[in-house]
Coordinates of C-alpha atoms and ligand atoms in Angstrom, one line a residue:
M1 CA 0.0 0.0 0.0
K2 CA 2.8 2.3 0.8
L3 CA 4.5 2.1 -2.5
P4 CA 1.7 3.4 -4.7
R5 CA 1.1 6.2 -2.3
L6 CA 4.8 7.2 -2.4
L7 CA 4.7 6.8 -6.2
L8 CA 1.7 9.1 -6.4
A9 CA 3.3 11.7 -4.2
A10 CA 6.5 11.6 -6.3
L11 CA 4.5 11.9 -9.5
G12 CA 2.5 14.7 -8.0
L13 CA 5.7 16.5 -7.1
A14 CA 7.2 16.0 -10.5
F15 CA 4.0 17.4 -12.1
A16 CA 4.0 20.4 -9.8
C17 CA 7.6 21.1 -10.6
Q18 CA 6.9 21.0 -14.3
V19 CA 3.9 23.3 -14.0
G20 CA 6.0 25.6 -11.8
A21 CA 8.8 25.7 -14.3
Q22 CA 6.4 26.5 -17.1
S23 CA 4.7 29.3 -15.3
K24 CA 8.1 30.8 -14.4
Y25 CA 9.4 30.4 -18.0
P26 CA 11.7 31.9 -19.1
E27 CA 14.2 31.9 -16.3
R28 CA 17.3 32.2 -18.5
P29 CA 18.1 33.4 -22.0
V30 CA 16.4 31.7 -25.0
T31 CA 18.4 30.6 -28.0
M32 CA 16.9 31.3 -31.4
I33 CA 18.6 29.3 -34.1
V34 CA 19.0 31.2 -37.4
P35 CA 19.8 28.6 -40.0
F36 CA 21.8 31.0 -42.2
A37 CA 24.8 33.3 -42.0
A38 CA 24.6 36.5 -39.9
G39 CA 23.4 39.6 -41.7
G40 CA 21.1 37.9 -44.1
P41 CA 17.3 38.1 -44.2
T42 CA 16.5 35.4 -41.7
D43 CA 19.0 36.9 -39.3
V44 CA 17.6 40.4 -39.8
V45 CA 14.0 39.3 -39.1
A46 CA 15.1 37.2 -36.1
R47 CA 17.0 40.1 -34.5
I48 CA 14.2 42.6 -35.1
V49 CA 11.3 40.5 -33.7
G50 CA 13.7 38.8 -31.1
E51 CA 14.6 42.2 -29.6
H52 CA 11.0 43.0 -28.8
M53 CA 10.1 39.4 -27.7
S54 CA 13.0 39.6 -25.2
R55 CA 11.4 42.7 -23.6
T56 CA 8.0 40.9 -23.3
L57 CA 9.6 37.7 -22.0
G58 CA 11.9 39.4 -19.6
Q59 CA 14.8 37.3 -20.8
Q60 CA 17.2 37.8 -23.7
I61 CA 16.6 36.0 -27.0
V62 CA 20.1 35.1 -28.2
V63 CA 20.5 34.5 -31.9
E64 CA 22.8 31.6 -32.9
N65 CA 23.6 31.2 -36.6
V66 CA 23.9 27.6 -37.6
A67 CA 24.3 27.7 -41.4
G68 CA 24.5 24.9 -43.9
A69 CA 22.6 22.7 -46.4
G70 CA 20.1 25.5 -47.3
G71 CA 19.1 26.0 -43.7
T72 CA 18.3 22.4 -43.0
T73 CA 21.4 21.9 -40.7
G74 CA 20.2 24.5 -38.2
I75 CA 16.6 23.4 -38.3
T76 CA 17.5 19.8 -37.8
R77 CA 19.5 20.9 -34.7
G78 CA 16.5 22.9 -33.5
A79 CA 14.0 20.1 -34.1
Q80 CA 16.2 17.8 -32.0
A81 CA 16.8 20.2 -29.2
S82 CA 15.2 19.8 -25.7
A83 CA 11.5 20.8 -26.0
D84 CA 11.8 23.1 -23.0
G85 CA 11.3 26.5 -24.7
Y86 CA 15.0 27.4 -24.4
T87 CA 15.7 26.6 -28.0
I88 CA 13.5 28.0 -30.7
M89 CA 14.2 28.7 -34.4
M90 CA 13.5 31.1 -37.2
G91 CA 12.5 28.9 -40.2
H92 CA 11.2 30.0 -43.6
M93 CA 9.7 29.1 -46.9
G94 CA 12.8 27.1 -47.7
T95 CA 13.3 25.1 -44.5
H96 CA 9.6 24.5 -44.0
G97 CA 8.3 24.5 -47.6
A98 CA 10.9 23.7 -50.2
A99 CA 13.3 21.4 -48.4
P100 CA 11.3 18.2 -48.4
A101 CA 11.3 18.1 -52.2
L102 CA 15.0 18.4 -52.4
Y103 CA 16.3 16.4 -49.4
P104 CA 15.0 12.8 -49.5
G105 CA 16.9 12.1 -46.3
L106 CA 15.6 15.2 -44.5
K107 CA 15.6 14.5 -40.7
Y108 CA 12.5 16.5 -39.9
D109 CA 9.0 16.8 -41.2
P110 CA 8.1 20.5 -41.4
A111 CA 4.4 19.8 -40.6
K112 CA 4.9 17.2 -37.8
D113 CA 8.1 17.9 -35.9
F114 CA 7.5 21.4 -34.6
E115 CA 5.3 23.5 -32.4
P116 CA 4.5 26.4 -34.7
I117 CA 4.8 29.8 -32.8
G118 CA 3.8 32.1 -35.6
L119 CA 4.6 33.9 -38.8
A120 CA 7.1 36.8 -38.3
A121 CA 7.1 38.5 -41.7
G122 CA 6.2 38.1 -45.3
T123 CA 9.2 38.8 -47.6
P124 CA 8.6 39.5 -51.3
I125 CA 11.2 38.3 -53.8
L126 CA 13.3 40.7 -55.8
I127 CA 15.4 40.0 -58.9
V128 CA 18.7 41.8 -58.2
A129 CA 21.9 42.1 -60.2
R130 CA 25.4 43.6 -59.8
K131 CA 25.2 47.4 -60.1
N132 CA 27.4 47.5 -63.3
H133 CA 25.1 45.1 -65.1
P134 CA 24.6 46.3 -68.7
A135 CA 20.8 45.6 -68.7
T136 CA 18.5 48.5 -68.1
D137 CA 15.2 46.7 -67.4
L138 CA 13.8 43.2 -66.8
K139 CA 13.3 42.6 -70.5
S140 CA 16.9 43.4 -71.5
F141 CA 18.1 41.4 -68.4
I142 CA 16.3 38.3 -69.6
E143 CA 17.7 38.7 -73.1
W144 CA 21.2 39.0 -71.6
L145 CA 20.6 35.8 -69.5
K146 CA 19.5 33.9 -72.6
T147 CA 22.5 35.1 -74.6
N148 CA 25.1 34.3 -71.9
G149 CA 23.8 30.9 -70.9
D150 CA 26.0 29.1 -68.3
K151 CA 28.5 32.0 -68.3
V152 CA 26.0 33.7 -65.9
N153 CA 26.6 33.2 -62.2
M154 CA 23.5 33.0 -60.0
A155 CA 24.1 33.2 -56.2
H156 CA 22.0 31.3 -53.7
A157 CA 22.0 30.2 -50.1
G158 CA 22.1 26.4 -50.6
V159 CA 19.8 23.8 -52.1
G160 CA 16.3 24.3 -50.7
S161 CA 16.9 27.9 -49.5
V162 CA 14.5 30.7 -50.6
S163 CA 17.1 32.2 -53.0
H164 CA 17.7 28.7 -54.5
S165 CA 14.0 27.6 -54.8
T166 CA 12.8 31.0 -56.1
G167 CA 15.9 31.1 -58.4
V168 CA 15.1 27.6 -59.8
L169 CA 11.5 28.7 -60.5
F170 CA 12.8 31.9 -62.2
N171 CA 15.2 30.0 -64.4
S172 CA 12.5 27.5 -65.4
V173 CA 9.9 30.3 -66.2
V174 CA 12.5 32.2 -68.2
G175 CA 14.2 29.2 -69.7
V176 CA 17.8 29.7 -68.7
K177 CA 20.5 27.7 -67.0
P178 CA 23.0 29.9 -65.2
T179 CA 25.8 28.5 -63.1
F180 CA 24.9 28.3 -59.4
I181 CA 27.3 29.7 -56.8
T182 CA 26.4 28.5 -53.2
Y183 CA 26.7 30.6 -50.0
K184 CA 25.8 30.0 -46.4
G185 CA 23.2 32.7 -46.6
T186 CA 22.3 35.6 -48.8
G187 CA 24.1 38.0 -46.5
P188 CA 27.5 36.8 -47.8
A189 CA 26.0 36.4 -51.3
L190 CA 24.9 40.0 -51.3
N191 CA 28.5 41.1 -50.4
D192 CA 29.7 39.3 -53.6
L193 CA 26.9 40.8 -55.6
M194 CA 27.9 44.3 -54.5
A195 CA 31.5 43.5 -55.3
G196 CA 30.3 42.3 -58.7
T197 CA 31.8 38.8 -58.5
V198 CA 28.4 37.2 -59.1
D199 CA 25.7 38.4 -61.6
F200 CA 22.4 38.1 -59.9
M201 CA 20.1 36.4 -57.4
T202 CA 16.5 36.2 -56.4
D203 CA 16.3 37.3 -52.8
Q204 CA 14.1 38.3 -49.9
I205 CA 13.4 42.1 -49.9
V206 CA 14.5 42.6 -46.3
N207 CA 18.0 41.7 -47.3
V208 CA 18.4 43.9 -50.3
A209 CA 16.1 46.9 -49.8
P210 CA 18.9 49.2 -48.4
Q211 CA 21.3 48.2 -51.2
V212 CA 18.6 48.8 -53.8
Q213 CA 17.9 52.2 -52.2
G214 CA 21.6 53.0 -52.1
K215 CA 22.1 51.8 -55.7
T216 CA 24.9 49.4 -54.8
V217 CA 22.9 46.6 -56.5
K218 CA 20.3 46.8 -59.4
A219 CA 16.8 45.6 -58.9
F220 CA 15.0 44.6 -62.1
A221 CA 11.7 43.6 -60.6
I222 CA 9.7 42.6 -57.5
A223 CA 7.9 39.3 -57.9
T224 CA 4.6 40.4 -56.3
A225 CA 1.3 41.5 -57.8
T226 CA 1.9 45.1 -56.6
R227 CA 4.9 47.2 -55.9
S228 CA 6.4 47.5 -52.4
P229 CA 6.0 50.8 -50.6
A230 CA 9.6 50.4 -49.5
L231 CA 10.9 50.3 -53.1
A232 CA 8.2 52.2 -55.0
D233 CA 10.5 52.6 -58.1
V234 CA 10.9 48.9 -58.6
P235 CA 8.4 47.5 -61.1
T236 CA 6.6 44.2 -60.7
T237 CA 7.6 41.2 -62.8
K238 CA 4.3 41.6 -64.6
E239 CA 4.9 45.3 -65.3
G240 CA 8.3 44.2 -66.6
G241 CA 6.6 41.8 -69.1
L242 CA 7.3 38.6 -67.2
N243 CA 4.2 36.5 -66.5
G244 CA 4.2 33.4 -64.3
Y245 CA 6.8 34.6 -61.8
E246 CA 5.0 35.8 -58.8
V247 CA 6.5 34.5 -55.6
S248 CA 6.8 35.7 -52.0
A249 CA 8.7 34.1 -49.1
W250 CA 8.2 34.3 -45.3
N251 CA 10.0 33.8 -42.0
A252 CA 8.4 32.2 -39.0
V253 CA 9.2 31.0 -35.5
F254 CA 9.0 27.4 -34.5
A255 CA 9.8 25.4 -31.3
P256 CA 10.7 21.7 -31.1
K257 CA 7.7 19.3 -31.0
G258 CA 6.6 18.6 -27.4
T259 CA 7.4 22.1 -26.1
P260 CA 4.7 22.6 -23.3
K261 CA 1.6 24.4 -24.4
E262 CA 2.0 27.1 -21.8
I263 CA 5.4 28.0 -23.1
V264 CA 4.3 27.9 -26.7
A265 CA 1.5 30.3 -25.8
K266 CA 4.0 32.7 -24.1
L267 CA 6.2 32.7 -27.2
T268 CA 3.2 33.3 -29.5
D269 CA 2.1 36.1 -27.3
A270 CA 5.5 37.7 -27.3
L271 CA 5.8 37.5 -31.1
D272 CA 2.3 39.0 -31.4
K273 CA 3.2 41.9 -29.2
A274 CA 6.4 42.4 -31.2
L275 CA 4.3 42.6 -34.4
D276 CA 2.0 45.2 -32.8
D277 CA 4.9 47.4 -31.6
E278 CA 5.3 50.6 -33.7
G279 CA 9.1 50.5 -33.6
T280 CA 9.3 46.9 -34.6
R281 CA 6.7 47.4 -37.3
K282 CA 8.6 50.4 -38.7
R283 CA 11.9 48.5 -38.9
L284 CA 10.3 45.6 -40.8
L285 CA 8.2 47.9 -43.1
D286 CA 11.2 50.1 -43.9
L287 CA 12.9 46.9 -45.2
G288 CA 9.8 45.9 -47.3
G289 CA 8.7 43.2 -44.9
V290 CA 5.0 42.4 -44.8
I291 CA 3.6 42.2 -41.3
P292 CA 1.0 39.5 -40.9
E293 CA -2.6 40.5 -40.2
K294 CA -4.0 39.2 -36.9
S295 CA -5.7 36.4 -38.7
G296 CA -2.4 35.2 -40.2
R297 CA -0.6 35.1 -36.8
G298 CA -0.1 32.3 -34.2
G299 CA 0.5 28.6 -34.4
A300 CA -2.6 27.4 -36.2
A301 CA -2.3 29.8 -39.1
L302 CA 1.4 28.9 -39.4
Q303 CA 0.7 25.2 -39.4
T304 CA -1.8 25.7 -42.3
L305 CA 0.8 27.8 -44.2
V306 CA 3.5 25.1 -43.8
V307 CA 1.2 22.4 -45.1
S308 CA 0.2 24.5 -48.1
E309 CA 3.8 25.5 -48.8
V310 CA 5.1 22.0 -48.8
A311 CA 2.3 21.1 -51.2
R312 CA 3.0 24.1 -53.4
W313 CA 6.8 23.7 -53.7
T314 CA 7.1 19.9 -54.0
P315 CA 5.8 19.6 -57.6
V316 CA 7.6 22.8 -58.7
L317 CA 11.0 21.6 -57.4
K318 CA 10.6 17.8 -58.1
G319 CA 9.5 18.6 -61.6
S320 CA 12.6 20.7 -62.2
G321 CA 15.6 18.7 -63.3
D322 CA 17.7 21.8 -62.8
A323 CA 17.1 22.2 -59.1
K324 CA 20.7 21.1 -58.2
Ligands
LIG401 N1 17.0 33.4 -46.0 C1 18.3 33.0 -46.2 C2 19.3 33.9 -45.4 O1 18.9 34.3 -44.4 C3 18.7 32.9 -47.5 C4 17.8 32.1 -48.4 O2 16.9 31.3 -47.9 O3 17.8 32.3 -49.6 O4 20.4 34.0 -45.8

């Protein structure tokens, strides 16, 4: 008789401790894995929202850049981390949409192995080239691509990244086969684009907006239905005469599967507050980021997005023999 009672008491204590730990969360800094190099779009979005989330949570969110394999190295590490709320990650359209089509051995399932916290920002795609590029508009740029074939260098952030997937789509819509140059993120790729050692890339607006404004790179088009208020001079792909290339990416926060609900709710609330904060909004909007409406925020909306993005990208990328 004594044993079950002792056992019950022990179980009760363990439960109480767990609940206590959850209600005190966070008691120490939280690591946010950014699966690309510092200074790129994922890093920028993570640092902007992370700063405000830290204020709400009362603990620092510390960004850790774990780059490699188009973002899948960092997200694999995040998926396998302890589900205690002290490791979260900034994923995106590549790691949680495109990657399954391109990595048969992917060690995580974007729709099953995470607790979705929420969408952080939408990031339209821009077609950007080195500033001394001879083309003057999208039409002449596409002609130049066709004339120069594999002598053209296209930068991307690894197979399955946003720049890679949207670049593969661009190449197939236009009918060109440039040579791919791989980086650990589009932060370092942008440095080479500014230096003129690569010709072009398709990248998230939050990475390139300041350079387009400063004219250190040339933007030929934005791949959205309407222009971005942050770059009002840049025409849409459709305005530039290119149909069938409208594509936007996104960044979103995830926790490992099994992270307690109370902790997930705290993180979702902190992200929501960040997206309502005027200063945070301004920083994202100035870079061309699209702030999700209330209905697009939170875990349920993100889960729906992930499922639809995997379904959207899988046929596009599997059908493209030129993805690698
Ligand atoms: N978003 C990545 C980065 O932060 C690059 C990519 O996915 O293209 O560098």
